[in-house]
Short mmCIF file of C-alpha atoms and ligand atoms in Angstrom, two decimals:
data_model
loop_
_atom_site.label_atom_id
_atom_site.label_comp_id
_atom_site.label_asym_id
_atom_site.label_seq_id
_atom_site.Cartn_x
_atom_site.Cartn_y
_atom_site.Cartn_z
CA MET R 1 -1.51 -50.95 -45.65
CA GLU R 2 1.34 -49.22 -43.99
CA ASP R 3 5.05 -49.29 -44.54
CA ILE R 4 6.28 -50.98 -41.32
CA ARG R 5 9.43 -49.01 -41.61
CA ASN R 6 7.77 -45.84 -40.80
CA LEU R 7 7.49 -47.05 -37.15
CA GLU R 8 10.34 -46.34 -34.83
CA TYR R 9 11.36 -48.74 -31.82
CA ARG R 10 8.76 -47.26 -29.39
CA GLU R 11 5.99 -47.88 -32.22
CA LEU R 12 7.00 -51.32 -32.81
CA LYS R 13 6.86 -52.38 -28.93
CA ASP R 14 3.00 -51.09 -28.80
CA LEU R 15 2.61 -52.99 -32.11
CA VAL R 16 4.02 -56.04 -31.00
CA ALA R 17 1.81 -55.53 -27.57
CA SER R 18 -1.17 -55.05 -29.55
CA PHE R 19 -0.47 -58.36 -31.20
CA ALA R 20 -0.32 -60.00 -27.76
CA GLU R 21 3.43 -61.10 -28.75
CA LYS R 22 6.44 -61.46 -26.39
CA PRO R 23 7.96 -57.93 -25.97
CA TYR R 24 11.43 -59.03 -27.38
CA ARG R 25 9.78 -59.44 -30.85
CA ALA R 26 9.93 -55.50 -31.31
CA SER R 27 13.76 -55.68 -31.00
CA GLN R 28 14.03 -58.53 -33.64
CA LEU R 29 11.73 -56.63 -35.82
CA TYR R 30 13.60 -53.36 -35.37
CA LEU R 31 16.91 -55.22 -35.96
CA TRP R 32 15.60 -56.87 -39.19
CA LEU R 33 14.13 -53.51 -40.52
CA PHE R 34 16.61 -51.14 -39.74
CA ASN R 35 20.12 -52.88 -39.11
CA GLN R 36 19.62 -56.04 -41.49
CA ARG R 37 17.97 -53.98 -44.11
CA ALA R 38 15.46 -56.83 -44.53
CA VAL R 39 13.36 -56.42 -47.85
CA SER R 40 10.92 -58.80 -46.70
CA PHE R 41 8.84 -60.43 -43.65
CA ASP R 42 10.17 -63.78 -45.11
CA GLU R 43 13.56 -62.97 -44.29
CA MET R 44 12.84 -62.51 -40.74
CA THR R 45 13.39 -66.12 -39.98
CA ASP R 46 13.74 -66.01 -36.08
CA ILE R 47 10.10 -64.31 -35.86
CA PRO R 48 7.32 -67.23 -35.99
CA LYS R 49 5.49 -67.71 -39.20
CA GLY R 50 2.21 -66.89 -37.72
CA PHE R 51 3.31 -63.49 -36.52
CA ARG R 52 4.77 -62.68 -39.64
CA GLN R 53 1.83 -63.52 -41.61
CA ARG R 54 -0.39 -61.20 -39.56
CA LEU R 55 2.08 -58.59 -40.06
CA LYS R 56 1.82 -58.94 -43.73
CA GLU R 57 -1.86 -58.59 -43.67
CA ARG R 58 -1.59 -54.96 -42.01
CA PHE R 59 2.07 -53.72 -43.46
CA TYR R 60 4.27 -53.78 -46.35
CA ILE R 61 7.91 -53.14 -46.53
CA SER R 62 8.82 -50.31 -49.07
CA HIS R 63 11.87 -50.71 -51.48
CA PRO R 64 13.70 -47.55 -52.79
CA LYS R 65 12.81 -46.88 -56.25
CA ILE R 66 15.62 -45.23 -58.38
CA ALA R 67 14.03 -43.58 -61.26
CA ALA R 68 17.29 -42.30 -62.80
CA ILE R 69 21.10 -42.02 -61.93
CA GLU R 70 23.37 -39.26 -63.21
CA VAL R 71 27.21 -39.47 -62.40
CA SER R 72 29.21 -36.23 -62.53
CA ARG R 73 32.62 -35.85 -63.92
CA ASP R 74 33.91 -35.30 -60.46
CA GLY R 75 32.37 -38.58 -59.16
CA ALA R 76 29.40 -37.36 -57.35
CA THR R 77 26.33 -39.39 -58.33
CA LYS R 78 22.89 -38.24 -58.18
CA LEU R 79 19.91 -40.66 -57.57
CA LEU R 80 16.35 -39.79 -58.24
CA LEU R 81 13.73 -41.60 -56.26
CA GLU R 82 10.45 -42.13 -57.23
CA LEU R 83 7.90 -42.06 -54.13
CA ASP R 84 4.83 -44.06 -53.68
CA ASP R 85 2.54 -41.07 -54.72
CA LYS R 86 4.83 -40.47 -57.75
CA ASN R 87 6.84 -37.55 -56.29
CA TYR R 88 10.32 -37.16 -56.86
CA ILE R 89 13.26 -36.72 -54.75
CA GLU R 90 16.94 -36.52 -55.10
CA SER R 91 19.92 -37.75 -52.91
CA VAL R 92 23.74 -37.27 -53.91
CA ILE R 93 26.59 -39.49 -53.36
CA ILE R 94 29.79 -37.76 -52.80
CA PRO R 95 32.98 -39.86 -52.72
CA GLU R 96 36.14 -38.24 -51.44
CA GLU R 97 39.60 -39.70 -50.84
CA LYS R 98 38.68 -41.00 -47.20
CA ARG R 99 35.08 -40.99 -46.79
CA THR R 100 31.80 -41.01 -48.89
CA ALA R 101 29.14 -38.93 -47.86
CA LEU R 102 25.40 -38.88 -48.74
CA CYS R 103 23.46 -35.99 -49.09
CA ILE R 104 19.91 -36.79 -47.92
CA SER R 105 16.32 -34.92 -48.72
CA SER R 106 13.95 -34.20 -45.84
CA GLN R 107 11.30 -32.91 -47.96
CA VAL R 108 9.57 -32.81 -51.38
CA GLY R 109 10.46 -29.27 -52.53
CA CYS R 110 11.13 -26.89 -49.86
CA PRO R 111 8.97 -24.17 -48.25
CA LEU R 112 11.76 -21.82 -47.47
CA ALA R 113 12.48 -20.41 -51.06
CA CYS R 114 16.05 -19.20 -50.49
CA LYS R 115 16.65 -16.93 -53.50
CA PHE R 116 19.99 -18.74 -54.51
CA CYS R 117 18.44 -22.26 -54.23
CA MET R 118 16.69 -24.06 -57.10
CA THR R 119 14.73 -26.42 -54.85
CA GLY R 120 13.42 -23.54 -52.90
CA SER R 121 12.32 -21.84 -56.33
CA LYS R 122 10.21 -24.78 -57.30
CA GLY R 123 7.97 -24.72 -54.16
CA PHE R 124 6.86 -27.09 -51.45
CA ILE R 125 4.81 -30.40 -51.86
CA ARG R 126 5.30 -32.16 -48.52
CA ASN R 127 7.38 -33.49 -46.03
CA LEU R 128 9.05 -36.98 -46.25
CA ARG R 129 8.08 -39.82 -43.76
CA LEU R 130 10.79 -41.86 -41.94
CA SER R 131 10.90 -44.91 -44.39
CA GLU R 132 11.08 -42.20 -47.39
CA ILE R 133 14.40 -40.91 -45.50
CA ILE R 134 15.61 -44.18 -44.75
CA ASN R 135 15.18 -45.45 -48.23
CA GLN R 136 17.63 -42.79 -49.45
CA VAL R 137 20.31 -44.34 -47.31
CA PHE R 138 19.31 -47.90 -48.68
CA ALA R 139 19.22 -46.81 -52.37
CA ALA R 140 22.55 -45.32 -52.02
CA GLU R 141 24.00 -48.39 -50.22
CA ARG R 142 23.02 -50.75 -52.73
CA HIS R 143 23.99 -48.48 -55.61
CA ILE R 144 27.75 -48.16 -54.33
CA GLN R 145 28.15 -51.55 -53.42
CA LEU R 146 27.23 -52.71 -57.23
CA GLN R 147 29.71 -49.92 -58.36
CA SER R 148 32.64 -50.19 -55.90
CA ASN R 149 33.61 -51.57 -52.81
CA ARG R 150 32.79 -48.02 -50.99
CA LYS R 151 30.48 -47.61 -47.99
CA ILE R 152 28.36 -44.66 -47.15
CA THR R 153 30.50 -43.19 -44.21
CA ASN R 154 28.51 -39.80 -43.37
CA LEU R 155 25.05 -38.67 -43.88
CA VAL R 156 24.34 -35.06 -44.42
CA LEU R 157 20.95 -33.89 -44.24
CA MET R 158 21.27 -31.12 -46.67
CA GLY R 159 19.42 -32.14 -49.70
CA MET R 160 16.09 -31.05 -50.57
CA GLY R 161 14.08 -29.28 -47.94
CA GLU R 162 14.54 -27.82 -44.23
CA PRO R 163 15.09 -30.95 -42.09
CA LEU R 164 14.10 -29.09 -39.06
CA LEU R 165 10.58 -28.24 -40.53
CA ASN R 166 10.20 -31.88 -40.55
CA LEU R 167 11.43 -32.71 -37.11
CA GLU R 168 9.26 -35.37 -35.96
CA GLU R 169 10.43 -37.72 -38.91
CA VAL R 170 13.86 -36.33 -38.92
CA THR R 171 14.53 -36.94 -35.29
CA LYS R 172 12.98 -40.75 -35.70
CA PHE R 173 15.69 -41.17 -38.59
CA LEU R 174 18.77 -39.62 -36.73
CA ASN R 175 17.87 -41.80 -33.91
CA ILE R 176 17.81 -44.86 -35.69
CA ALA R 177 20.52 -43.68 -38.05
CA ALA R 178 22.98 -43.34 -34.83
CA ASP R 179 21.72 -46.38 -33.09
CA GLN R 180 24.14 -49.30 -33.13
CA SER R 181 21.35 -51.57 -33.55
CA GLY R 182 19.68 -49.50 -36.38
CA LEU R 183 21.51 -47.93 -39.16
CA ALA R 184 25.00 -47.90 -37.16
CA PHE R 185 26.35 -44.82 -38.14
CA ALA R 186 28.53 -42.94 -35.46
CA PRO R 187 26.61 -39.70 -34.64
CA ARG R 188 29.71 -37.59 -35.26
CA LYS R 189 29.45 -38.68 -38.92
CA ILE R 190 26.04 -37.25 -39.18
CA THR R 191 24.96 -33.81 -39.94
CA VAL R 192 21.89 -31.79 -39.92
CA SER R 193 21.93 -28.71 -41.76
CA THR R 194 19.41 -25.68 -41.37
CA ALA R 195 18.55 -22.35 -42.66
CA GLY R 196 18.26 -21.34 -39.17
CA ILE R 197 15.23 -22.70 -37.65
CA ALA R 198 15.98 -21.38 -34.22
CA PRO R 199 13.35 -23.57 -31.94
CA GLY R 200 14.45 -26.76 -34.08
CA ILE R 201 18.10 -26.01 -33.08
CA GLU R 202 16.99 -25.88 -29.48
CA ARG R 203 15.09 -29.28 -29.66
CA LEU R 204 18.23 -30.87 -31.30
CA SER R 205 20.08 -29.84 -28.27
CA SER R 206 18.48 -32.84 -26.41
CA GLY R 207 19.31 -35.48 -28.61
CA ALA R 208 22.72 -37.44 -29.56
CA MET R 209 25.85 -35.75 -30.61
CA PHE R 210 25.25 -34.99 -34.14
CA ASN R 211 26.80 -32.01 -36.03
CA LEU R 212 24.98 -28.94 -36.78
CA ALA R 213 25.65 -26.88 -39.92
CA VAL R 214 23.81 -23.54 -40.12
CA SER R 215 23.49 -21.89 -43.32
CA LEU R 216 24.03 -18.08 -42.86
CA ASN R 217 24.87 -16.26 -46.05
CA ALA R 218 24.73 -12.80 -45.11
CA THR R 219 26.02 -10.70 -42.21
CA THR R 220 23.29 -7.99 -42.03
CA ASP R 221 19.22 -8.78 -41.46
CA GLU R 222 18.62 -6.59 -44.64
CA VAL R 223 20.63 -8.83 -46.96
CA ARG R 224 19.82 -12.08 -45.28
CA SER R 225 16.09 -11.29 -45.47
CA ARG R 226 16.27 -10.66 -49.35
CA LEU R 227 18.16 -14.16 -49.70
CA MET R 228 16.31 -16.19 -47.27
CA PRO R 229 12.89 -14.92 -46.50
CA ILE R 230 12.85 -17.26 -43.24
CA ASN R 231 15.20 -14.45 -41.69
CA LYS R 232 12.23 -12.36 -41.15
CA LYS R 233 10.87 -15.14 -38.77
CA TYR R 234 14.19 -15.94 -37.45
CA PRO R 235 16.65 -13.15 -37.71
CA LEU R 236 20.51 -13.44 -37.13
CA LYS R 237 20.53 -12.69 -33.62
CA VAL R 238 17.97 -15.02 -32.70
CA VAL R 239 19.66 -17.89 -34.80
CA LEU R 240 22.98 -17.17 -33.32
CA ASP R 241 21.70 -17.05 -30.09
CA ALA R 242 20.27 -20.65 -30.37
CA CYS R 243 23.66 -21.82 -31.72
CA ARG R 244 25.04 -20.49 -28.66
CA ARG R 245 22.85 -22.32 -26.35
CA TYR R 246 23.25 -25.42 -28.71
CA GLN R 247 27.01 -25.33 -28.20
CA ARG R 248 26.76 -24.68 -24.54
CA SER R 249 25.06 -27.93 -24.34
CA ARG R 250 26.83 -29.86 -26.66
CA LYS R 251 30.32 -28.80 -26.54
CA ARG R 252 30.73 -29.36 -30.16
CA ALA R 253 32.02 -26.97 -33.17
CA ILE R 254 29.16 -25.72 -35.36
CA THR R 255 29.46 -25.44 -39.14
CA PHE R 256 28.67 -22.31 -40.58
CA GLU R 257 27.79 -22.48 -44.65
CA TYR R 258 28.17 -19.16 -46.58
CA VAL R 259 26.88 -18.98 -50.07
CA LEU R 260 29.30 -16.54 -51.66
CA ILE R 261 27.10 -14.34 -54.11
CA LYS R 262 28.80 -11.92 -56.43
CA LYS R 263 28.50 -8.19 -54.98
CA ILE R 264 25.53 -9.44 -52.74
CA ASN R 265 27.56 -10.77 -49.70
CA ASP R 266 31.15 -10.97 -50.74
CA SER R 267 32.64 -7.66 -49.60
CA LEU R 268 35.42 -7.37 -47.06
CA ALA R 269 33.27 -5.46 -44.95
CA ASP R 270 30.96 -8.74 -44.83
CA ALA R 271 33.95 -10.79 -43.97
CA HIS R 272 34.66 -8.57 -41.09
CA ARG R 273 31.29 -8.43 -39.77
CA LEU R 274 31.16 -12.02 -39.83
CA ILE R 275 34.21 -12.48 -37.53
CA THR R 276 32.42 -9.98 -35.10
CA MET R 277 29.25 -11.78 -35.25
CA LEU R 278 30.53 -15.19 -34.64
CA LYS R 279 32.62 -14.07 -31.67
CA GLY R 280 32.24 -16.76 -28.76
CA ILE R 281 31.04 -19.58 -31.02
CA GLU R 282 33.39 -22.40 -31.54
CA CYS R 283 33.07 -22.94 -35.46
CA LYS R 284 34.17 -23.44 -38.59
CA ILE R 285 33.24 -21.72 -41.88
CA ASN R 286 32.47 -23.12 -45.19
CA LEU R 287 32.58 -20.66 -48.06
CA ILE R 288 30.38 -22.02 -51.04
CA PRO R 289 30.86 -20.21 -54.32
CA PHE R 290 27.44 -19.75 -55.69
CA ASN R 291 26.16 -22.70 -58.09
CA THR R 292 24.20 -21.07 -61.10
CA PHE R 293 21.14 -22.35 -62.40
CA PRO R 294 18.75 -21.21 -64.91
CA GLY R 295 16.67 -18.16 -64.26
CA THR R 296 18.86 -16.64 -61.40
CA SER R 297 20.22 -13.26 -61.62
CA PHE R 298 23.14 -14.33 -59.22
CA ASN R 299 26.82 -15.02 -60.27
CA LYS R 300 29.79 -16.56 -58.52
CA PRO R 301 32.55 -14.17 -57.28
CA GLU R 302 35.93 -13.94 -59.11
CA ARG R 303 38.32 -16.45 -57.41
CA GLY R 304 40.43 -13.70 -56.18
CA VAL R 305 37.48 -12.27 -54.19
CA ILE R 306 36.66 -15.40 -52.63
CA LEU R 307 40.19 -15.95 -51.46
CA GLU R 308 40.41 -12.34 -50.41
CA PHE R 309 37.14 -13.13 -48.04
CA GLN R 310 38.68 -16.38 -46.90
CA LYS R 311 41.93 -14.67 -45.76
CA VAL R 312 39.99 -11.97 -43.70
CA LEU R 313 38.59 -14.84 -42.09
CA LEU R 314 41.48 -16.75 -41.39
CA ASN R 315 43.22 -13.76 -39.81
CA GLY R 316 40.29 -13.17 -37.65
CA GLY R 317 41.24 -16.86 -36.09
CA TYR R 318 38.54 -19.13 -37.76
CA ALA R 319 39.05 -22.40 -39.71
CA VAL R 320 37.81 -21.47 -43.23
CA PHE R 321 37.34 -23.69 -46.36
CA ILE R 322 36.18 -23.18 -49.70
CA ARG R 323 33.99 -25.85 -50.55
CA GLU R 324 33.62 -26.05 -54.38
CA SER R 325 30.03 -27.94 -54.65
CA ARG R 326 30.43 -31.29 -56.45
CA GLY R 327 28.31 -32.39 -59.29
CA ASP R 328 27.40 -29.09 -60.78
CA ASP R 329 27.33 -30.56 -64.13
CA ILE R 330 24.62 -32.97 -63.22
CA SER R 331 22.74 -30.30 -61.20
CA ALA R 332 23.67 -32.28 -57.90
CA ALA R 333 25.67 -29.49 -56.17
CA CYS R 334 24.37 -27.40 -53.25
CA GLY R 335 20.73 -25.57 -54.10
CA GLN R 336 20.53 -27.09 -57.49
CA LEU R 337 18.48 -30.37 -56.59
CA ARG R 338 14.87 -30.22 -58.06
CA GLY R 339 13.46 -33.78 -57.57
CA LYS R 340 12.37 -33.73 -61.34
CA LEU R 341 13.61 -35.52 -64.22
CA VAL R 342 13.13 -32.77 -66.59
CA ASP R 343 11.45 -29.16 -66.29
S1 SF4 B 1 18.60 -23.70 -49.44
FE1 SF4 B 1 17.94 -25.32 -48.22
S2 SF4 B 1 16.57 -24.19 -46.96
FE2 SF4 B 1 16.80 -22.99 -48.68
S3 SF4 B 1 15.46 -23.15 -50.10
FE3 SF4 B 1 17.22 -24.43 -50.71
S4 SF4 B 1 16.52 -26.42 -49.67
FE4 SF4 B 1 15.18 -25.05 -48.80
#
């Protein structure tokens, strides 16, 4: 049996044709599965019973299984989801004044092993399927409906994993998320965050107008390779060239994320190099003071150092924000997701 929510519209059309059903049944199925968030075939009352029965014989509709919920003192909520194969992933609901973002995982674990990230230190298990990415949205929607009258307004692919290394399923997800007959989020409310997989950035340029965030974290290849081993494959120049091409095709500001780590990448020389490196790219810069986790030798810079770093960039003409991660008391902050109940 296959989870029917792994099929995008094109595949539903092929499925409907293989059942010799009328082509418009694919649109009906698509609407039920992704727009109406159907949990059973029985709900699909405008689809003939006989066809529904034949679908049930080959497919099921998965339900997100929430294994644990943790709420931070700052309001961020971490959902631990159990997958059919007993792996676990985490999603984080981040309520803000005017919006509620959902931080979504794209892989179980992560192969990139960034040194400042707990997810990366735990290794890689597998890519998520389309249904497993979508189920994170449905789980979060149901959870906040029960808790408040808020709605998820923004989606950020910034949880466990590197989305551009699971490009096929992530692209299906993005298209459905931004489709008004699908999950119906505005593309400008969807952000894909990458550690700098240059070919993936190029491929994203041909899709809808999503936001791109690039995790930069250093101003020399030497330091970046130490923090992010993927830099040996896609060094700074290659990543930034891909960003420039992306921007030429999209005309949209890119967000650069910079995790500030004490005495590693937080010098004023780093700030000045950053200004030079990013010249010509319309962007904003998010400075994220490092979130500590057990076993790391890294530390968060002093507040004064962070503010000085920001000031240099502001004087260089950039929009620069200090993003204190949300949910650090429940290990839901950037780089703290593990996908496990306990170690
Ligand atoms: S920071 Fe992102 S890309 Fe790097 S190891 Fe962690 S999850 Fe993977």
